[in-house]
Amino acid sequence: MQLVDVDIAKHTIELKVNGRPSNLVLDPRTSLLDALREHLHLTGTKKGCDHGQCGACTVLLNGRRINSCLTLAVMHEGDEIVTVEGLGSPQALHPLQAAFVERDGFQCGYCTSGQICSAVGMLAEVKAGWPSHVTADVASQQIELTAEEIRERMSGNICRCAAYPNIVAAIRDVAEGARR
Amino acid sequence: MIGQAISRVDGPFKVTGQATYAHEHWEAGQPLYGFILGATIGRGRITLIDASRAEHSPGVRKVMTYRNAPAQGAPDESIPSLYWRAQPVLTNPEIRHYGEPVALVVAGTFEQARAAASLIDIEYAVEPGNYDFATRQDQSYVPKVVNGRMEAETSVGDFDSGFNSAAVKVDQRYTTPYQFSHPMEPNACLAVPRGDDLILYVSAQIVDSARASVANTLRIDPERILVVTPYVGGGFGSKLGIHSETILAALAARQLNEPVKVVLTRQQIFHLMGLRPTTSQRVRLGAGKDGRLVAIAHEVNMYTSPHEEYAEQTAATTRALYAAPNRWTSHRLTPLDLPRGEDVRAPGEAPGLLAVESAMDELAYALAMDPIELRIRNEPKVHPETGIPFSDRRLVECMREGARRFGWDQRPAQPASLRKGRWLVGYGMAAAIRMHFQGPAKARVRMCPDGTAVVQSDMTDIGGGTYTILAQVAAERLGLPIDRVRVEIGRSDFPVSWGSGGSWGAANSSTAVYRACEALREKLLASARDKSEALSEIVARNHPEGLEAEGEIVSMEKDPNYRAYSLNTYGAHFAEVGVDVDTAEIRLRRMLGVFAAGRFLNPKTARSQLIGGMTFGVSYALHEQAVVDTRSGAFVNRDLAEYLVPVHADIPELDAVLLDGFDDKANVLGVKGIGELGVCGSAAAVTNAVFNATGVRVRDFPITLEKVLPGLPLMEA
Amino acid sequence: MRPFIYERATDARAAIAAMSTAGAKFISGGTNLLDLMKLEIEQPTHLVDISRLAFKDIEELPDGGLRIGAQASNSDTAADRRVRTRYPLLSQALVAGASGQLRNKASVGGNLLQRTRCPYFYDTASACNKRNPGSGCSAIGGLNRSHAILGGSDACIATHPSDMAVAMTVLDAQIELLGANQAARRVAIADFYRLPGDTPHIETVLGPNEMITGVVLPPPPPGRQVYRKVRDRASYAFALVSVAAIVATDGGTITSARVGFGGVAPKPWRSVEAEAALMGRPATMATYRDAAEAAMTHAIGRGQNDFKIELAKRTLCRTLAQVAQVG
């Protein structure tokens, strides 16, 4: 069968995003990112490179941060997806969202959703004791969340405006606030 | 209110994903998706193009090629800026550079359009192209003018005899690579037809240029085009003008009478955006033993597209930087069959200061003199070429304040003398200077009887903080709390401005808003009961429909201060780097910039912009380069895994200190621009720190580890 | 991206059966395959989703080894307590690769099968023998700064991009494969990858319908373990050179040594020459230099990547000095 000449079967799937199930009829080629942006109109999740090289498309999949550009929407029936819209609203900001505003952790704002979702996932990874490239002893289960650890763990999120020091400050504020 | 470090007023929208960028508007309903197919040759012509397979591919609504694209306007070179000119696409079978659009496929979904694009059959007649800058420089020529309509060559005194007589000389060549702006938001356009009119949701730094360029290309009245760009995901020069994505979206939307969205892929950006030219720069410094310069020359050769000339003003910064009686600056252009050059953040200064401030460090080393002391000894009293006075020149103050805060006195006097574990550690500094530009801009301010005010301008916010600073200016001048001011920008039906770019946006638009507020105050106070009456009360009492006024700033050509004074911004960068003694991996350890740029409207957003600029400089020193394959004319490393920009881990402790001031020659608010200033000289500070750490002077940028490795000590026990 | 039929496999047998369709391919994490499909470098007509198959667990083996399911994520593997304590260089290699987001999605099986980052492989308009056999190699005479100095051929000098596989190579990992009719086999990682020779498009010994179900790590060898990665950026970049080393010493003499390189060859590179030069020798820089020379005896630079030879030597010497620290 020469597939390029036929319309491929569309899949009807239920995608659960921010706690809300939606039924979508999708071309199986649709990335999770494009399903969110072009079908659910949840444009908070950004397309920066479409190849997992910038992190702007970061969402939480069953609580873990992933690049939504490098997975197919049809692979995620039944999964819990959380996007930046699901973390907070302008009237009720998530603590990380509030800290990003306070610390000026962005300029143009295009990488920001990805940075914030990534930070949420990253803090959970630290809490679970996961090691990173800068963890001196990978066998140690207690991770001290230093600025160096934050920078390494957030390195999958490029900010061309380079708000990096401010992003690290915002994440530290929230992490330290949570410890207090 | 002005000068306060308040948080961005648009911040809550950006951090919750509610800010809508060009390709995120849904009010016009479901769009069609356009996908651009680029040429796979660098020069030649299409001999066969057959779109029938693509046209019959599922969901495809239109395949546009040069055979069926509408006739378009040609670029009019009498329009001074290329960003306002027509940008016709798909007009003929000629291929002038790799990746040039050869087709647009429009389909019901993105997936359908992308897949169908690869089903277009094309054959080319390839012609030999010139792609190798290194071997073509003997073909260079002197342009009539360079960017900013500055002179291509300047000369003062007698450089040759001055240089020959100098006791100490530096004569070195520095090379810098092709670079791209790469904002995180790709260039994009959603074009919506409304009868014969067009709404363009486009990612643009300048609304007026976007509208003019589309109108000139489509040959329609600009008044029939509404450009909308409330949020822009970064620009750094690449969105000063629109490109093929916008033209093709507009053409297709009009043909199909449906909304069409075109977003460039990250890979396409490497051939469909303008790029910073690669350069070869010779810098010659001649000084007495006391460090005083007697001669300075900065000669630049760079590539240009043979079809659309672009000359970065790379040597221009040197004209105002240091005193010396004998001087020469020049620019030459080497035509290559590559995409056209365009402004990339800090055009001119980024490569130019990298060369000159490296050379100054080399001179300081040759003289065994502190690099700051050398610069102070060459501080000019007046502009060294024109003799006109500087306004508000604070370079020395920036260097001294930075030295104190950074702990410059801890700098190892001898290169390669400080070890911390496996790291060779070095300090470097460089000066920053950038000419301040002023352009025409208008703004409208309306006060409403409910005690709110609305500011309107076609100005954009590309991340610089326009929403916030304009709200601050209006709130202060109208006596309102900031949350009572609504700023509406980024629409072509608002008063026209010069947009964001060239570091002029904040000064231009805040001055226009200030003047609009003053005009409004004057109107209102005429009918005040007494001097203490609040403006909002006067509006409520006398103007139940509200009252508005416009304000304006004129171009620098019409402002006598810009002829009588040399207006610049200043700074000093200090960097500490570590170089792995075994592997030559180079890592920034900390960095500080100190900046003077008149009055800072908002120190929080200003600091952010400056640290962002400094990081661009770090990237230019260590990471960024687009590599052209000289066999094909293609940029080979065309994605963000191979074209490296800094990630979080590359940027440790990095801060910017603002020396607040007021430049009364600049404008009524005393404000100057800072969008590029952070970039100026920062790459040189990192470069000089690498030399201080290792004793290895790299003049071919970026400084990747293989350039340092041969100079490292042998492996020790 | 070309159209394809998507199918989620309910069990391994069904997944393998589905592979009998021409043009079928497994998808698991998708982080490399979708990247390549978007650029039409990979053009499967049938995608068999194996991401939900029950190969996610990391299990103890009776001999003290560990079995890592092919569907375990890179993150879960790096964070596993047993991996971190007994095979720390595997954890180090995993967290040195990619980004947190990618590691959460990428599977161990998929990581082993990652394809090269050679820019000409990624450009469908360029000649590339790996992507389009017989078309030529654009990297020879082109941009080859990141390319192989060992194991390449005139047909291909692309490098294998994985960090994880380099660590597994020095751990003598065994790769578990399952084929049609439940035919299971194990292949030593050293035998799993093929050098390019004249057929750079054939990268492993994986059969057309075979699935990687897991990786078996034998009990860790004696000695300290270190993975050292050298790259242009501080993070989120592929290796220019990496070294995986496990060295045991007794009274200053090297009693056991394993050495692997990443970023220098078309496959994760085990250096038996370096190991031989270390065994029974004193743990000194002179010995390490000899090992480095031995490791790079057959290295060939192609111009822009010449520096990798010296860089690999120096990185090996430093890593050995670190790993062989007495006490």
mmCIF file of N, CA and C in Angstrom, chain B residues 85-129:
data_model
loop_
_atom_site.group_PDB
_atom_site.id
_atom_site.type_symbol
_atom_site.label_atom_id
_atom_site.label_comp_id
_atom_site.label_asym_id
_atom_site.label_seq_id
_atom_site.Cartn_x
_atom_site.Cartn_y
_atom_site.Cartn_z
ATOM 1 N N ARG B 85 11.022 47.643 2.656
ATOM 2 C CA ARG B 85 10.906 47.367 1.219
ATOM 3 C C ARG B 85 10.083 46.108 0.931
ATOM 4 N N ALA B 86 9.673 45.988 -0.310
ATOM 5 C CA ALA B 86 8.990 44.763 -0.750
ATOM 6 C C ALA B 86 9.938 43.581 -0.633
ATOM 7 N N GLN B 87 9.362 42.418 -0.371
ATOM 8 C CA GLN B 87 10.159 41.195 -0.286
ATOM 9 C C GLN B 87 9.484 40.109 -1.100
ATOM 10 N N PRO B 88 9.546 40.233 -2.407
ATOM 11 C CA PRO B 88 8.841 39.258 -3.238
ATOM 12 C C PRO B 88 9.441 37.857 -3.093
ATOM 13 N N VAL B 89 8.565 36.855 -3.161
ATOM 14 C CA VAL B 89 9.007 35.454 -3.099
ATOM 15 C C VAL B 89 8.352 34.685 -4.237
ATOM 16 N N LEU B 90 8.967 33.585 -4.616
ATOM 17 C CA LEU B 90 8.434 32.710 -5.674
ATOM 18 C C LEU B 90 8.145 33.500 -6.950
ATOM 19 N N THR B 91 9.085 34.372 -7.330
ATOM 20 C CA THR B 91 8.813 35.195 -8.507
ATOM 21 C C THR B 91 9.425 34.620 -9.771
ATOM 22 N N ASN B 92 10.438 33.806 -9.663
ATOM 23 C CA ASN B 92 11.089 33.267 -10.858
ATOM 24 C C ASN B 92 11.837 31.989 -10.481
ATOM 25 N N PRO B 93 12.356 31.280 -11.486
ATOM 26 C CA PRO B 93 13.013 30.001 -11.177
ATOM 27 C C PRO B 93 14.436 30.138 -10.643
ATOM 28 N N GLU B 94 14.941 31.363 -10.559
ATOM 29 C CA GLU B 94 16.328 31.534 -10.116
ATOM 30 C C GLU B 94 16.459 31.224 -8.621
ATOM 31 N N ILE B 95 17.535 30.560 -8.274
ATOM 32 C CA ILE B 95 17.849 30.301 -6.865
ATOM 33 C C ILE B 95 19.085 31.111 -6.518
ATOM 34 N N ARG B 96 18.940 31.968 -5.517
ATOM 35 C CA ARG B 96 20.048 32.865 -5.169
ATOM 36 C C ARG B 96 20.760 32.444 -3.895
ATOM 37 N N HIS B 97 20.104 31.627 -3.106
ATOM 38 C CA HIS B 97 20.800 31.080 -1.931
ATOM 39 C C HIS B 97 20.108 29.799 -1.498
ATOM 40 N N TYR B 98 20.861 28.982 -0.794
ATOM 41 C CA TYR B 98 20.349 27.705 -0.292
ATOM 42 C C TYR B 98 19.134 27.968 0.603
ATOM 43 N N GLY B 99 18.142 27.117 0.477
ATOM 44 C CA GLY B 99 16.978 27.219 1.358
ATOM 45 C C GLY B 99 15.944 28.240 0.929
ATOM 46 N N GLU B 100 16.242 29.001 -0.124
ATOM 47 C CA GLU B 100 15.284 29.998 -0.626
ATOM 48 C C GLU B 100 13.948 29.305 -0.915
ATOM 49 N N PRO B 101 12.816 29.921 -0.550
ATOM 50 C CA PRO B 101 11.539 29.240 -0.781
ATOM 51 C C PRO B 101 11.326 28.919 -2.261
ATOM 52 N N VAL B 102 10.941 27.677 -2.534
ATOM 53 C CA VAL B 102 10.574 27.307 -3.904
ATOM 54 C C VAL B 102 9.093 26.924 -3.984
ATOM 55 N N ALA B 103 8.466 26.708 -2.840
ATOM 56 C CA ALA B 103 7.037 26.394 -2.851
ATOM 57 C C ALA B 103 6.449 26.638 -1.478
ATOM 58 N N LEU B 104 5.156 26.931 -1.478
ATOM 59 C CA LEU B 104 4.375 26.944 -0.244
ATOM 60 C C LEU B 104 3.241 25.950 -0.436
ATOM 61 N N VAL B 105 3.113 25.032 0.516
ATOM 62 C CA VAL B 105 1.998 24.091 0.484
ATOM 63 C C VAL B 105 1.013 24.507 1.566
ATOM 64 N N VAL B 106 -0.250 24.628 1.200
ATOM 65 C CA VAL B 106 -1.285 24.990 2.156
ATOM 66 C C VAL B 106 -2.256 23.819 2.275
ATOM 67 N N ALA B 107 -2.500 23.400 3.507
ATOM 68 C CA ALA B 107 -3.364 22.231 3.719
ATOM 69 C C ALA B 107 -4.192 22.439 4.978
ATOM 70 N N GLY B 108 -5.082 21.504 5.194
ATOM 71 C CA GLY B 108 -5.992 21.603 6.332
ATOM 72 C C GLY B 108 -5.310 21.448 7.673
ATOM 73 N N THR B 109 -4.234 20.652 7.703
ATOM 74 C CA THR B 109 -3.501 20.513 8.967
ATOM 75 C C THR B 109 -2.017 20.729 8.703
ATOM 76 N N PHE B 110 -1.312 20.991 9.784
ATOM 77 C CA PHE B 110 0.141 21.148 9.709
ATOM 78 C C PHE B 110 0.786 19.867 9.192
ATOM 79 N N GLU B 111 0.302 18.722 9.678
ATOM 80 C CA GLU B 111 0.898 17.443 9.294
ATOM 81 C C GLU B 111 0.736 17.205 7.793
ATOM 82 N N GLN B 112 -0.433 17.553 7.271
ATOM 83 C CA GLN B 112 -0.682 17.360 5.838
ATOM 84 C C GLN B 112 0.198 18.273 4.985
ATOM 85 N N ALA B 113 0.334 19.519 5.416
ATOM 86 C CA ALA B 113 1.119 20.474 4.633
ATOM 87 C C ALA B 113 2.595 20.084 4.627
ATOM 88 N N ARG B 114 3.086 19.708 5.794
ATOM 89 C CA ARG B 114 4.507 19.336 5.897
ATOM 90 C C ARG B 114 4.808 18.103 5.041
ATOM 91 N N ALA B 115 3.934 17.107 5.107
ATOM 92 C CA ALA B 115 4.183 15.876 4.343
ATOM 93 C C ALA B 115 4.100 16.145 2.843
ATOM 94 N N ALA B 116 3.133 16.959 2.442
ATOM 95 C CA ALA B 116 2.949 17.201 1.004
ATOM 96 C C ALA B 116 4.120 17.981 0.426
ATOM 97 N N ALA B 117 4.735 18.832 1.247
ATOM 98 C CA ALA B 117 5.863 19.635 0.734
ATOM 99 C C ALA B 117 6.959 18.743 0.190
ATOM 100 N N SER B 118 7.148 17.581 0.802
ATOM 101 C CA SER B 118 8.236 16.717 0.343
ATOM 102 C C SER B 118 7.825 15.907 -0.890
ATOM 103 N N LEU B 119 6.586 16.041 -1.347
ATOM 104 C CA LEU B 119 6.147 15.317 -2.547
ATOM 105 C C LEU B 119 6.259 16.173 -3.809
ATOM 106 N N ILE B 120 6.800 17.367 -3.647
ATOM 107 C CA ILE B 120 7.003 18.219 -4.825
ATOM 108 C C ILE B 120 8.303 17.789 -5.506
ATOM 109 N N ASP B 121 8.203 17.490 -6.778
ATOM 110 C CA ASP B 121 9.384 17.038 -7.517
ATOM 111 C C ASP B 121 10.043 18.239 -8.177
ATOM 112 N N ILE B 122 11.312 18.401 -7.893
ATOM 113 C CA ILE B 122 12.041 19.552 -8.433
ATOM 114 C C ILE B 122 13.359 19.093 -9.016
ATOM 115 N N GLU B 123 13.698 19.651 -10.148
ATOM 116 C CA GLU B 123 15.043 19.469 -10.690
ATOM 117 C C GLU B 123 15.668 20.839 -10.870
ATOM 118 N N TYR B 124 16.971 20.877 -10.630
ATOM 119 C CA TYR B 124 17.691 22.146 -10.694
ATOM 120 C C TYR B 124 18.831 22.061 -11.701
ATOM 121 N N ALA B 125 19.158 23.197 -12.280
ATOM 122 C CA ALA B 125 20.441 23.345 -12.964
ATOM 123 C C ALA B 125 21.340 24.094 -11.981
ATOM 124 N N VAL B 126 22.318 23.397 -11.461
ATOM 125 C CA VAL B 126 23.173 23.996 -10.436
ATOM 126 C C VAL B 126 24.254 24.832 -11.095
ATOM 127 N N GLU B 127 24.454 26.023 -10.575
ATOM 128 C CA GLU B 127 25.553 26.864 -11.040
ATOM 129 C C GLU B 127 26.563 26.988 -9.919
ATOM 130 N N PRO B 128 27.835 27.132 -10.304
ATOM 131 C CA PRO B 128 28.823 27.270 -9.228
ATOM 132 C C PRO B 128 28.560 28.554 -8.440
ATOM 133 N N GLY B 129 28.595 28.441 -7.140
ATOM 134 C CA GLY B 129 28.359 29.606 -6.293
ATOM 135 C C GLY B 129 29.600 29.939 -5.492
#
